[in-house]
C-alpha positions as a Python dict, from the first residue, in 0.01 Angstrom:
ca = {
    (1, 'M'): (0, 0, 0),
    (2, 'Q'): (4, -370, -11),
    (3, 'K'): (-304, -546, -153),
    (4, 'T'): (-482, -877, -99),
    (5, 'V'): (-587, -1009, -431),
    (6, 'A'): (-854, -1293, -479),
    (7, 'V'): (-831, -1538, -781),
    (8, 'L'): (-1144, -1713, -887),
    (9, 'G'): (-1069, -2068, -1021),
    (10, 'G'): (-781, -2315, -980),
    (11, 'G'): (-746, -2389, -1357),
    (12, 'I'): (-454, -2346, -1553),
    (13, 'G'): (-532, -1962, -1579),
    (14, 'G'): (-602, -1912, -1223),
    (15, 'L'): (-293, -2101, -1111),
    (16, 'S'): (-91, -1890, -1360),
    (17, 'A'): (-252, -1556, -1233),
    (18, 'C'): (-169, -1675, -880),
    (19, 'Y'): (196, -1731, -958),
    (20, 'H'): (244, -1402, -1138),
    (21, 'L'): (61, -1199, -870),
    (22, 'S'): (249, -1359, -582),
    (23, 'K'): (575, -1214, -753),
    (24, 'S'): (430, -852, -772),
    (25, 'P'): (570, -624, -503),
    (26, 'Q'): (215, -442, -462),
    (27, 'V'): (53, -772, -361),
    (28, 'S'): (96, -896, -10),
    (29, 'K'): (-142, -1187, -23),
    (30, 'V'): (-299, -1390, -302),
    (31, 'V'): (-601, -1601, -216),
    (32, 'L'): (-709, -1877, -450),
    (33, 'L'): (-1094, -1965, -450),
    (34, 'E'): (-1159, -2298, -616),
    (35, 'G'): (-1510, -2461, -608),
    (36, 'S'): (-1411, -2820, -683),
    (37, 'G'): (-1199, -3062, -461),
    (38, 'R'): (-892, -3011, -672),
    (39, 'C'): (-698, -2759, -880),
    (40, 'G'): (-615, -2794, -1246),
    (41, 'G'): (-938, -2715, -1425),
    (42, 'W'): (-972, -2913, -1748),
    (43, 'L'): (-604, -3040, -1693),
    (44, 'S'): (-621, -3400, -1523),
    (45, 'S'): (-311, -3608, -1528),
    (46, 'T'): (-313, -3953, -1371),
    (47, 'R'): (45, -4137, -1319),
    (48, 'R'): (22, -4496, -1245),
    (49, 'E'): (270, -4692, -1039),
    (50, 'D'): (452, -4802, -1352),
    (51, 'G'): (506, -4470, -1465),
    (52, 'A'): (236, -4451, -1738),
    (53, 'V'): (71, -4100, -1754),
    (54, 'F'): (-288, -4048, -1868),
    (55, 'E'): (-410, -3717, -1952),
    (56, 'Q'): (-794, -3681, -1942),
    (57, 'G'): (-794, -3302, -2046),
    (58, 'P'): (-612, -3096, -2284),
    (59, 'R'): (-275, -3254, -2379),
    (60, 'A'): (-82, -2948, -2528),
    (61, 'V'): (46, -2594, -2473),
    (62, 'R'): (127, -2412, -2800),
    (63, 'P'): (347, -2131, -2676),
    (64, 'A'): (369, -1828, -2930),
    (65, 'G'): (481, -1480, -2923),
    (66, 'A'): (517, -1283, -2578),
    (67, 'V'): (259, -1472, -2393),
    (68, 'G'): (396, -1799, -2501),
    (69, 'K'): (747, -1674, -2379),
    (70, 'N'): (586, -1584, -2042),
    (71, 'T'): (459, -1945, -2018),
    (72, 'L'): (792, -2104, -2096),
    (73, 'N'): (962, -1888, -1857),
    (74, 'M'): (710, -1985, -1590),
    (75, 'V'): (776, -2352, -1651),
    (76, 'S'): (1138, -2297, -1619),
    (77, 'E'): (1103, -2084, -1300),
    (78, 'L'): (896, -2360, -1146),
    (79, 'G'): (1158, -2627, -1242),
    (80, 'L'): (901, -2800, -1473),
    (81, 'E'): (1122, -2840, -1771),
    (82, 'S'): (1140, -3226, -1727),
    (83, 'E'): (759, -3240, -1735),
    (84, 'V'): (726, -3094, -2068),
    (85, 'L'): (768, -3296, -2396),
    (86, 'P'): (854, -3050, -2680),
    (87, 'V'): (668, -3122, -3006),
    (88, 'T'): (660, -2901, -3309),
    (89, 'Y'): (338, -2807, -3460),
    (90, 'D'): (404, -3019, -3790),
    (91, 'H'): (517, -3316, -3600),
    (92, 'V'): (315, -3645, -3629),
    (93, 'A'): (279, -3654, -3247),
    (94, 'S'): (65, -3315, -3271),
    (95, 'K'): (-194, -3493, -3477),
    (96, 'N'): (-222, -3826, -3287),
    (97, 'R'): (-281, -3981, -2943),
    (98, 'Y'): (-4, -4133, -2746),
    (99, 'L'): (74, -4285, -2425),
    (100, 'Y'): (388, -4183, -2249),
    (101, 'V'): (533, -4499, -2077),
    (102, 'G'): (900, -4573, -1993),
    (103, 'G'): (1008, -4240, -2117),
    (104, 'Q'): (872, -4311, -2464),
    (105, 'L'): (553, -4215, -2658),
    (106, 'H'): (351, -4513, -2780),
    (107, 'K'): (94, -4441, -3069),
    (108, 'M'): (-262, -4528, -2969),
    (109, 'P'): (-492, -4654, -3245),
    (110, 'S'): (-730, -4404, -3401),
    (111, 'S'): (-1018, -4659, -3378),
    (112, 'L'): (-1109, -4988, -3233),
    (113, 'G'): (-1184, -5148, -3555),
}
């Protein structure tokens, strides 16, 4: 018997749930219910005309173990590899803030002083 499934919330978790549910042979329909005017939850990227990307929400995904592998597989299946900038946990970029402009990271000052 095919089922309709409702997912509450269009944040990264809700969107991921919708994606995986849509691949299930037991689910015929997935309905996403989002209370705001946009999907993404805490994620909120703005891309300017000059290519600069500003992220107002979380900036990192730290995939580890089986769940991390599922996340990376989903990124690949959705064709989003070019949108991911791999950074190791001990890399300086994981501890600082940057602007991504012109295909390069530019370090931001840690204070205005």
